[in-house]
JSON list of C-alpha atoms and ligand atoms in Angstrom, two decimals:
[
{"chain": "A", "resi": 237, "resn": "MET", "atom": "CA", "xyz": [96.66, 114.02, 74.20]},
{"chain": "A", "resi": 238, "resn": "GLN", "atom": "CA", "xyz": [98.00, 117.45, 72.49]},
{"chain": "A", "resi": 239, "resn": "TYR", "atom": "CA", "xyz": [96.48, 120.40, 70.75]},
{"chain": "A", "resi": 240, "resn": "ASP", "atom": "CA", "xyz": [98.40, 118.17, 67.06]},
{"chain": "A", "resi": 241, "resn": "ASP", "atom": "CA", "xyz": [96.37, 115.14, 68.36]},
{"chain": "A", "resi": 242, "resn": "VAL", "atom": "CA", "xyz": [93.25, 116.27, 67.28]},
{"chain": "A", "resi": 243, "resn": "ALA", "atom": "CA", "xyz": [93.73, 119.66, 65.52]},
{"chain": "A", "resi": 244, "resn": "SER", "atom": "CA", "xyz": [91.32, 119.45, 62.38]},
{"chain": "A", "resi": 245, "resn": "GLU", "atom": "CA", "xyz": [88.76, 118.70, 65.41]},
{"chain": "A", "resi": 246, "resn": "LEU", "atom": "CA", "xyz": [89.36, 121.69, 66.78]},
{"chain": "A", "resi": 247, "resn": "GLN", "atom": "CA", "xyz": [87.96, 125.50, 66.46]},
{"chain": "A", "resi": 248, "resn": "ASP", "atom": "CA", "xyz": [89.81, 127.14, 69.23]},
{"chain": "A", "resi": 249, "resn": "VAL", "atom": "CA", "xyz": [91.82, 127.24, 72.48]},
{"chain": "A", "resi": 250, "resn": "LEU", "atom": "CA", "xyz": [90.00, 128.96, 74.89]},
{"chain": "A", "resi": 251, "resn": "LEU", "atom": "CA", "xyz": [92.15, 128.35, 77.44]},
{"chain": "A", "resi": 252, "resn": "THR", "atom": "CA", "xyz": [95.50, 126.94, 77.82]},
{"chain": "A", "resi": 253, "resn": "GLU", "atom": "CA", "xyz": [96.50, 124.66, 80.40]},
{"chain": "A", "resi": 254, "resn": "LYS", "atom": "CA", "xyz": [98.99, 126.89, 81.79]},
{"chain": "A", "resi": 255, "resn": "GLN", "atom": "CA", "xyz": [96.69, 129.20, 82.25]},
{"chain": "A", "resi": 256, "resn": "LEU", "atom": "CA", "xyz": [94.04, 126.71, 83.58]},
{"chain": "A", "resi": 257, "resn": "GLN", "atom": "CA", "xyz": [97.61, 125.45, 86.10]},
{"chain": "A", "resi": 258, "resn": "ALA", "atom": "CA", "xyz": [97.63, 129.07, 87.55]},
{"chain": "A", "resi": 259, "resn": "ARG", "atom": "CA", "xyz": [94.59, 129.57, 88.28]},
{"chain": "A", "resi": 260, "resn": "LEU", "atom": "CA", "xyz": [94.16, 126.53, 90.33]},
{"chain": "A", "resi": 261, "resn": "THR", "atom": "CA", "xyz": [96.56, 127.78, 91.80]},
{"chain": "A", "resi": 262, "resn": "GLU", "atom": "CA", "xyz": [95.17, 131.26, 92.65]},
{"chain": "A", "resi": 263, "resn": "MET", "atom": "CA", "xyz": [92.25, 129.05, 93.64]},
{"chain": "A", "resi": 264, "resn": "ALA", "atom": "CA", "xyz": [94.42, 126.73, 95.88]},
{"chain": "A", "resi": 265, "resn": "ALA", "atom": "CA", "xyz": [95.83, 129.35, 98.26]},
{"chain": "A", "resi": 266, "resn": "GLN", "atom": "CA", "xyz": [92.27, 131.06, 98.52]},
{"chain": "A", "resi": 267, "resn": "ILE", "atom": "CA", "xyz": [90.81, 127.87, 100.19]},
{"chain": "A", "resi": 268, "resn": "ASP", "atom": "CA", "xyz": [93.72, 127.10, 102.11]},
{"chain": "A", "resi": 269, "resn": "ALA", "atom": "CA", "xyz": [92.96, 130.11, 103.53]},
{"chain": "A", "resi": 270, "resn": "ASP", "atom": "CA", "xyz": [89.31, 129.73, 104.34]},
{"chain": "A", "resi": 271, "resn": "TYR", "atom": "CA", "xyz": [89.83, 126.30, 105.14]},
{"chain": "A", "resi": 272, "resn": "ALA", "atom": "CA", "xyz": [92.51, 127.30, 107.69]},
{"chain": "A", "resi": 273, "resn": "GLY", "atom": "CA", "xyz": [91.98, 124.72, 110.72]},
{"chain": "A", "resi": 274, "resn": "LYS", "atom": "CA", "xyz": [89.28, 123.47, 109.56]},
{"chain": "A", "resi": 275, "resn": "ASP", "atom": "CA", "xyz": [88.31, 119.48, 107.82]},
{"chain": "A", "resi": 276, "resn": "LEU", "atom": "CA", "xyz": [87.31, 119.53, 104.27]},
{"chain": "A", "resi": 277, "resn": "LEU", "atom": "CA", "xyz": [85.70, 116.82, 102.22]},
{"chain": "A", "resi": 278, "resn": "LEU", "atom": "CA", "xyz": [85.91, 117.45, 98.66]},
{"chain": "A", "resi": 279, "resn": "VAL", "atom": "CA", "xyz": [82.84, 116.29, 96.56]},
{"chain": "A", "resi": 280, "resn": "GLY", "atom": "CA", "xyz": [83.48, 115.71, 92.58]},
{"chain": "A", "resi": 281, "resn": "VAL", "atom": "CA", "xyz": [80.85, 115.07, 90.17]},
{"chain": "A", "resi": 282, "resn": "LEU", "atom": "CA", "xyz": [81.46, 112.50, 88.19]},
{"chain": "A", "resi": 283, "resn": "ARG", "atom": "CA", "xyz": [82.69, 112.14, 85.34]},
{"chain": "A", "resi": 284, "resn": "GLY", "atom": "CA", "xyz": [83.84, 115.94, 84.20]},
{"chain": "A", "resi": 285, "resn": "ALA", "atom": "CA", "xyz": [85.95, 116.67, 87.84]},
{"chain": "A", "resi": 286, "resn": "ILE", "atom": "CA", "xyz": [88.23, 114.22, 87.70]},
{"chain": "A", "resi": 287, "resn": "MET", "atom": "CA", "xyz": [90.95, 116.65, 86.49]},
{"chain": "A", "resi": 288, "resn": "VAL", "atom": "CA", "xyz": [89.67, 119.25, 88.25]},
{"chain": "A", "resi": 289, "resn": "MET", "atom": "CA", "xyz": [89.79, 117.53, 91.32]},
{"chain": "A", "resi": 290, "resn": "ALA", "atom": "CA", "xyz": [92.81, 115.58, 90.23]},
{"chain": "A", "resi": 291, "resn": "ASP", "atom": "CA", "xyz": [94.98, 119.33, 90.04]},
{"chain": "A", "resi": 292, "resn": "LEU", "atom": "CA", "xyz": [93.17, 121.55, 92.75]},
{"chain": "A", "resi": 293, "resn": "SER", "atom": "CA", "xyz": [93.28, 118.34, 94.87]},
{"chain": "A", "resi": 294, "resn": "ARG", "atom": "CA", "xyz": [96.79, 118.59, 94.23]},
{"chain": "A", "resi": 295, "resn": "LYS", "atom": "CA", "xyz": [97.72, 121.75, 94.72]},
{"chain": "A", "resi": 296, "resn": "LEU", "atom": "CA", "xyz": [95.85, 122.54, 98.22]},
{"chain": "A", "resi": 297, "resn": "ARG", "atom": "CA", "xyz": [98.08, 122.10, 101.56]},
{"chain": "A", "resi": 298, "resn": "THR", "atom": "CA", "xyz": [94.54, 122.16, 103.57]},
{"chain": "A", "resi": 299, "resn": "ARG", "atom": "CA", "xyz": [94.12, 118.57, 104.85]},
{"chain": "A", "resi": 300, "resn": "VAL", "atom": "CA", "xyz": [91.20, 116.73, 102.50]},
{"chain": "A", "resi": 301, "resn": "GLU", "atom": "CA", "xyz": [89.16, 113.61, 101.99]},
{"chain": "A", "resi": 302, "resn": "MET", "atom": "CA", "xyz": [87.90, 113.08, 99.17]},
{"chain": "A", "resi": 303, "resn": "ASP", "atom": "CA", "xyz": [84.25, 111.98, 97.71]},
{"chain": "A", "resi": 304, "resn": "TRP", "atom": "CA", "xyz": [82.62, 111.64, 94.52]},
{"chain": "A", "resi": 305, "resn": "MET", "atom": "CA", "xyz": [78.65, 111.53, 92.78]},
{"chain": "A", "resi": 306, "resn": "ALA", "atom": "CA", "xyz": [77.58, 111.03, 89.92]},
{"chain": "A", "resi": 307, "resn": "VAL", "atom": "CA", "xyz": [74.08, 112.68, 88.24]},
{"chain": "A", "resi": 308, "resn": "SER", "atom": "CA", "xyz": [72.33, 112.96, 86.11]},
{"chain": "A", "resi": 309, "resn": "SER", "atom": "CA", "xyz": [69.29, 115.50, 85.49]},
{"chain": "A", "resi": 310, "resn": "TYR", "atom": "CA", "xyz": [66.93, 114.69, 83.82]},
{"chain": "A", "resi": 311, "resn": "GLY", "atom": "CA", "xyz": [65.51, 116.77, 80.19]},
{"chain": "A", "resi": 312, "resn": "SER", "atom": "CA", "xyz": [65.49, 116.74, 77.06]},
{"chain": "A", "resi": 313, "resn": "GLY", "atom": "CA", "xyz": [69.32, 116.32, 74.74]},
{"chain": "A", "resi": 314, "resn": "THR", "atom": "CA", "xyz": [71.62, 118.55, 75.64]},
{"chain": "A", "resi": 315, "resn": "LYS", "atom": "CA", "xyz": [69.32, 120.83, 78.68]},
{"chain": "A", "resi": 316, "resn": "SER", "atom": "CA", "xyz": [69.32, 120.26, 82.10]},
{"chain": "A", "resi": 317, "resn": "SER", "atom": "CA", "xyz": [65.82, 120.28, 83.36]},
{"chain": "A", "resi": 318, "resn": "GLY", "atom": "CA", "xyz": [66.76, 120.63, 87.37]},
{"chain": "A", "resi": 319, "resn": "VAL", "atom": "CA", "xyz": [65.94, 117.38, 87.77]},
{"chain": "A", "resi": 320, "resn": "VAL", "atom": "CA", "xyz": [68.19, 115.06, 89.21]},
{"chain": "A", "resi": 321, "resn": "ARG", "atom": "CA", "xyz": [69.20, 111.73, 89.80]},
{"chain": "A", "resi": 322, "resn": "ILE", "atom": "CA", "xyz": [71.95, 110.29, 91.92]},
{"chain": "A", "resi": 323, "resn": "LEU", "atom": "CA", "xyz": [73.97, 107.89, 89.98]},
{"chain": "A", "resi": 324, "resn": "LYS", "atom": "CA", "xyz": [76.64, 106.69, 92.48]},
{"chain": "A", "resi": 325, "resn": "ASP", "atom": "CA", "xyz": [75.83, 108.20, 95.68]},
{"chain": "A", "resi": 326, "resn": "LEU", "atom": "CA", "xyz": [78.29, 109.35, 98.75]},
{"chain": "A", "resi": 327, "resn": "ASP", "atom": "CA", "xyz": [80.37, 107.00, 100.54]},
{"chain": "A", "resi": 328, "resn": "THR", "atom": "CA", "xyz": [80.76, 109.60, 103.14]},
{"chain": "A", "resi": 329, "resn": "ASP", "atom": "CA", "xyz": [78.24, 111.06, 105.86]},
{"chain": "A", "resi": 330, "resn": "LEU", "atom": "CA", "xyz": [78.73, 114.68, 106.32]},
{"chain": "A", "resi": 331, "resn": "THR", "atom": "CA", "xyz": [76.96, 115.46, 109.89]},
{"chain": "A", "resi": 332, "resn": "GLY", "atom": "CA", "xyz": [79.02, 118.39, 110.94]},
{"chain": "A", "resi": 333, "resn": "ARG", "atom": "CA", "xyz": [81.21, 118.58, 107.95]},
{"chain": "A", "resi": 334, "resn": "ASN", "atom": "CA", "xyz": [82.63, 121.52, 105.62]},
{"chain": "A", "resi": 335, "resn": "VAL", "atom": "CA", "xyz": [81.75, 120.10, 102.35]},
{"chain": "A", "resi": 336, "resn": "LEU", "atom": "CA", "xyz": [83.32, 121.50, 98.79]},
{"chain": "A", "resi": 337, "resn": "ILE", "atom": "CA", "xyz": [81.39, 120.68, 95.89]},
{"chain": "A", "resi": 338, "resn": "VAL", "atom": "CA", "xyz": [84.45, 120.38, 92.56]},
{"chain": "A", "resi": 339, "resn": "GLU", "atom": "CA", "xyz": [82.88, 120.55, 89.44]},
{"chain": "A", "resi": 340, "resn": "ASP", "atom": "CA", "xyz": [84.34, 120.62, 85.84]},
{"chain": "A", "resi": 341, "resn": "ILE", "atom": "CA", "xyz": [81.37, 123.28, 84.45]},
{"chain": "A", "resi": 342, "resn": "ILE", "atom": "CA", "xyz": [77.93, 125.47, 85.61]},
{"chain": "A", "resi": 343, "resn": "ASP", "atom": "CA", "xyz": [75.56, 125.72, 82.82]},
{"chain": "A", "resi": 344, "resn": "SER", "atom": "CA", "xyz": [72.00, 126.87, 84.19]},
{"chain": "A", "resi": 345, "resn": "GLY", "atom": "CA", "xyz": [73.03, 126.03, 87.13]},
{"chain": "A", "resi": 346, "resn": "LEU", "atom": "CA", "xyz": [70.16, 123.67, 88.38]},
{"chain": "A", "resi": 347, "resn": "THR", "atom": "CA", "xyz": [72.06, 120.84, 88.38]},
{"chain": "A", "resi": 348, "resn": "LEU", "atom": "CA", "xyz": [74.68, 122.03, 91.30]},
{"chain": "A", "resi": 349, "resn": "SER", "atom": "CA", "xyz": [71.85, 124.32, 93.33]},
{"chain": "A", "resi": 350, "resn": "TRP", "atom": "CA", "xyz": [69.32, 120.82, 93.49]},
{"chain": "A", "resi": 351, "resn": "LEU", "atom": "CA", "xyz": [72.76, 118.82, 94.64]},
{"chain": "A", "resi": 352, "resn": "ALA", "atom": "CA", "xyz": [74.25, 122.26, 97.12]},
{"chain": "A", "resi": 353, "resn": "ALA", "atom": "CA", "xyz": [70.46, 121.10, 98.61]},
{"chain": "A", "resi": 354, "resn": "ASN", "atom": "CA", "xyz": [70.63, 118.40, 99.05]},
{"chain": "A", "resi": 355, "resn": "LEU", "atom": "CA", "xyz": [73.71, 117.37, 100.57]},
{"chain": "A", "resi": 356, "resn": "ARG", "atom": "CA", "xyz": [72.68, 120.87, 102.72]},
{"chain": "A", "resi": 357, "resn": "SER", "atom": "CA", "xyz": [69.82, 118.77, 103.91]},
{"chain": "A", "resi": 358, "resn": "ARG", "atom": "CA", "xyz": [72.33, 115.61, 105.33]},
{"chain": "A", "resi": 359, "resn": "GLY", "atom": "CA", "xyz": [73.50, 117.94, 108.51]},
{"chain": "A", "resi": 360, "resn": "ALA", "atom": "CA", "xyz": [76.85, 119.56, 107.00]},
{"chain": "A", "resi": 361, "resn": "ALA", "atom": "CA", "xyz": [78.50, 122.07, 108.49]},
{"chain": "A", "resi": 362, "resn": "SER", "atom": "CA", "xyz": [78.64, 123.84, 105.48]},
{"chain": "A", "resi": 363, "resn": "VAL", "atom": "CA", "xyz": [78.70, 122.76, 101.12]},
{"chain": "A", "resi": 364, "resn": "GLU", "atom": "CA", "xyz": [80.29, 126.02, 99.25]},
{"chain": "A", "resi": 365, "resn": "ILE", "atom": "CA", "xyz": [80.83, 125.11, 95.20]},
{"chain": "A", "resi": 366, "resn": "ALA", "atom": "CA", "xyz": [84.48, 124.86, 93.42]},
{"chain": "A", "resi": 367, "resn": "THR", "atom": "CA", "xyz": [83.62, 125.54, 89.70]},
{"chain": "A", "resi": 368, "resn": "MET", "atom": "CA", "xyz": [86.49, 125.20, 86.56]},
{"chain": "A", "resi": 369, "resn": "LEU", "atom": "CA", "xyz": [84.15, 127.16, 84.53]},
{"chain": "A", "resi": 370, "resn": "ARG", "atom": "CA", "xyz": [80.47, 128.66, 84.80]},
{"chain": "A", "resi": 371, "resn": "LYS", "atom": "CA", "xyz": [78.62, 129.74, 81.67]},
{"chain": "A", "resi": 372, "resn": "PRO", "atom": "CA", "xyz": [76.56, 132.79, 81.15]},
{"chain": "A", "resi": 373, "resn": "GLU", "atom": "CA", "xyz": [72.61, 131.39, 82.18]},
{"chain": "A", "resi": 374, "resn": "ALA", "atom": "CA", "xyz": [74.35, 130.40, 85.92]},
{"chain": "A", "resi": 375, "resn": "ALA", "atom": "CA", "xyz": [74.10, 134.09, 86.46]},
{"chain": "A", "resi": 376, "resn": "LYS", "atom": "CA", "xyz": [69.90, 133.38, 86.16]},
{"chain": "A", "resi": 377, "resn": "VAL", "atom": "CA", "xyz": [69.87, 130.75, 88.86]},
{"chain": "A", "resi": 378, "resn": "GLU", "atom": "CA", "xyz": [70.48, 131.05, 92.93]},
{"chain": "A", "resi": 379, "resn": "VAL", "atom": "CA", "xyz": [72.75, 129.15, 92.74]},
{"chain": "A", "resi": 380, "resn": "ASP", "atom": "CA", "xyz": [75.95, 130.98, 94.91]},
{"chain": "A", "resi": 381, "resn": "VAL", "atom": "CA", "xyz": [78.98, 129.52, 93.44]},
{"chain": "A", "resi": 382, "resn": "LYS", "atom": "CA", "xyz": [82.50, 130.73, 96.08]},
{"chain": "A", "resi": 383, "resn": "TYR", "atom": "CA", "xyz": [85.01, 129.65, 93.73]},
{"chain": "A", "resi": 384, "resn": "VAL", "atom": "CA", "xyz": [84.66, 130.36, 89.77]},
{"chain": "A", "resi": 385, "resn": "GLY", "atom": "CA", "xyz": [88.49, 129.58, 87.52]},
{"chain": "A", "resi": 386, "resn": "PHE", "atom": "CA", "xyz": [86.32, 130.79, 84.57]},
{"chain": "A", "resi": 387, "resn": "ASP", "atom": "CA", "xyz": [83.52, 132.73, 83.62]},
{"chain": "A", "resi": 388, "resn": "ILE", "atom": "CA", "xyz": [83.31, 131.65, 79.59]},
{"chain": "A", "resi": 389, "resn": "PRO", "atom": "CA", "xyz": [80.81, 132.54, 77.55]},
{"chain": "A", "resi": 390, "resn": "LYS", "atom": "CA", "xyz": [77.91, 130.10, 76.01]},
{"chain": "A", "resi": 391, "resn": "ALA", "atom": "CA", "xyz": [79.50, 127.64, 73.57]},
{"chain": "A", "resi": 392, "resn": "PHE", "atom": "CA", "xyz": [79.98, 124.17, 74.17]},
{"chain": "A", "resi": 393, "resn": "VAL", "atom": "CA", "xyz": [83.50, 123.53, 75.16]},
{"chain": "A", "resi": 394, "resn": "VAL", "atom": "CA", "xyz": [85.22, 120.75, 75.52]},
{"chain": "A", "resi": 395, "resn": "GLY", "atom": "CA", "xyz": [88.50, 119.49, 77.02]},
{"chain": "A", "resi": 396, "resn": "TYR", "atom": "CA", "xyz": [90.31, 118.68, 80.74]},
{"chain": "A", "resi": 397, "resn": "GLY", "atom": "CA", "xyz": [87.12, 116.68, 81.44]},
{"chain": "A", "resi": 398, "resn": "LEU", "atom": "CA", "xyz": [84.46, 117.61, 79.80]},
{"chain": "A", "resi": 399, "resn": "ASP", "atom": "CA", "xyz": [83.79, 115.69, 76.71]},
{"chain": "A", "resi": 400, "resn": "TYR", "atom": "CA", "xyz": [81.64, 115.40, 73.21]},
{"chain": "A", "resi": 401, "resn": "ALA", "atom": "CA", "xyz": [80.63, 111.78, 72.87]},
{"chain": "A", "resi": 402, "resn": "GLU", "atom": "CA", "xyz": [82.64, 111.10, 75.87]},
{"chain": "A", "resi": 403, "resn": "ARG", "atom": "CA", "xyz": [86.15, 111.94, 73.40]},
{"chain": "A", "resi": 404, "resn": "TYR", "atom": "CA", "xyz": [88.53, 114.78, 74.64]},
{"chain": "A", "resi": 405, "resn": "ARG", "atom": "CA", "xyz": [88.22, 114.40, 78.09]},
{"chain": "A", "resi": 406, "resn": "ASN", "atom": "CA", "xyz": [91.15, 114.08, 78.23]},
{"chain": "A", "resi": 407, "resn": "LEU", "atom": "CA", "xyz": [92.53, 116.74, 76.69]},
{"chain": "A", "resi": 408, "resn": "PRO", "atom": "CA", "xyz": [94.73, 118.94, 79.37]},
{"chain": "A", "resi": 409, "resn": "PHE", "atom": "CA", "xyz": [93.16, 122.17, 77.88]},
{"chain": "A", "resi": 410, "resn": "ILE", "atom": "CA", "xyz": [90.15, 123.57, 77.40]},
{"chain": "A", "resi": 411, "resn": "GLY", "atom": "CA", "xyz": [88.56, 124.70, 73.00]},
{"chain": "A", "resi": 412, "resn": "THR", "atom": "CA", "xyz": [85.57, 125.06, 71.32]},
{"chain": "A", "resi": 413, "resn": "LEU", "atom": "CA", "xyz": [84.79, 122.12, 68.45]},
{"chain": "A", "resi": 414, "resn": "ALA", "atom": "CA", "xyz": [84.78, 122.74, 64.94]},
{"chain": "A", "resi": 415, "resn": "PRO", "atom": "CA", "xyz": [81.36, 122.35, 63.26]},
{"chain": "A", "resi": 416, "resn": "HIS", "atom": "CA", "xyz": [81.91, 119.68, 61.09]},
{"chain": "A", "resi": 417, "resn": "VAL", "atom": "CA", "xyz": [82.43, 117.42, 64.49]},
{"chain": "A", "resi": 418, "resn": "TYR", "atom": "CA", "xyz": [79.30, 118.22, 65.22]},
{"chain": "A", "resi": 419, "resn": "SER", "atom": "CA", "xyz": [77.30, 116.81, 62.13]},
{"chain": "B", "resi": 157, "resn": "XMP", "atom": "P1", "xyz": [73.29, 122.57, 84.69]},
{"chain": "B", "resi": 157, "resn": "XMP", "atom": "O1", "xyz": [72.61, 121.98, 85.42]},
{"chain": "B", "resi": 157, "resn": "XMP", "atom": "O2", "xyz": [74.49, 123.82, 84.95]},
{"chain": "B", "resi": 157, "resn": "XMP", "atom": "O3", "xyz": [73.89, 121.24, 83.93]},
{"chain": "B", "resi": 157, "resn": "XMP", "atom": "O4", "xyz": [73.23, 122.96, 83.66]},
{"chain": "B", "resi": 157, "resn": "XMP", "atom": "C1", "xyz": [76.02, 121.33, 83.98]},
{"chain": "B", "resi": 157, "resn": "XMP", "atom": "C2", "xyz": [76.65, 120.30, 82.84]},
{"chain": "B", "resi": 157, "resn": "XMP", "atom": "O5", "xyz": [76.36, 120.32, 81.52]},
{"chain": "B", "resi": 157, "resn": "XMP", "atom": "C3", "xyz": [77.22, 119.74, 81.44]},
{"chain": "B", "resi": 157, "resn": "XMP", "atom": "N1", "xyz": [77.48, 120.58, 80.15]},
{"chain": "B", "resi": 157, "resn": "XMP", "atom": "C4", "xyz": [78.52, 121.06, 79.43]},
{"chain": "B", "resi": 157, "resn": "XMP", "atom": "N2", "xyz": [79.50, 119.43, 79.01]},
{"chain": "B", "resi": 157, "resn": "XMP", "atom": "N3", "xyz": [80.87, 121.47, 77.07]},
{"chain": "B", "resi": 157, "resn": "XMP", "atom": "C5", "xyz": [80.11, 119.89, 78.29]},
{"chain": "B", "resi": 157, "resn": "XMP", "atom": "O6", "xyz": [80.65, 118.78, 77.88]},
{"chain": "B", "resi": 157, "resn": "XMP", "atom": "C6", "xyz": [79.69, 121.96, 77.62]},
{"chain": "B", "resi": 157, "resn": "XMP", "atom": "O7", "xyz": [79.67, 123.02, 76.88]},
{"chain": "B", "resi": 157, "resn": "XMP", "atom": "C7", "xyz": [78.46, 122.07, 78.57]},
{"chain": "B", "resi": 157, "resn": "XMP", "atom": "N4", "xyz": [77.80, 122.83, 79.37]},
{"chain": "B", "resi": 157, "resn": "XMP", "atom": "C8", "xyz": [77.21, 121.86, 80.36]},
{"chain": "B", "resi": 157, "resn": "XMP", "atom": "C9", "xyz": [78.02, 119.16, 81.96]},
{"chain": "B", "resi": 157, "resn": "XMP", "atom": "O8", "xyz": [78.09, 118.12, 82.27]},
{"chain": "B", "resi": 157, "resn": "XMP", "atom": "C10", "xyz": [77.77, 119.89, 83.25]},
{"chain": "B", "resi": 157, "resn": "XMP", "atom": "O9", "xyz": [77.92, 119.05, 84.61]},
{"chain": "B", "resi": 158, "resn": "MG", "atom": "MG1", "xyz": [79.58, 117.65, 85.21]}
]
């Protein structure tokens, strides 16, 4: 799906496909350097992280395994509460593994701080976080994110895995929605 297919529903393009891919190339090089000679397990958080996982993993030179989790934060509407329920757990034993959680976006940071602590408690050798996007709120929570693609403003964004009502995930760029789409 491309810009023209949904032009009337978008307000802005925040990050182009080219910008996303260029930044992922830089992040992959950094991850390759940091994990040189080590084993690495990428843990993608469904469903938003599928695009980041697919592109970032293919840019890595490091051998990796990939596994997936699905979690849901209890809470009203769009606000994350920090109470997290596992909908789909990993199939991989984390004992002694170097884990890199791959995320699409960090907003309040509550989901990820819970998830990182949960994975650490399973005996992983290390647990780090890579996210394509980070919103300003995330700075308020003590969540140490090692790899950040872009810091973005507070606006709700779609595309590149991120949805509004399950739509727009298959846009190759990140955009903001026109107000009429919400109403
Ligand atoms: P936290 O716990 O960091 O939750 O508040 C992050 C999760 O919230 C969702 N989220 C968004 N989804 N556009 C989206 O499509 C956005 O702008 C956005 N902000 C937060 C997303 O599921 C993420 O994993
Ligand atoms: Mg997500």
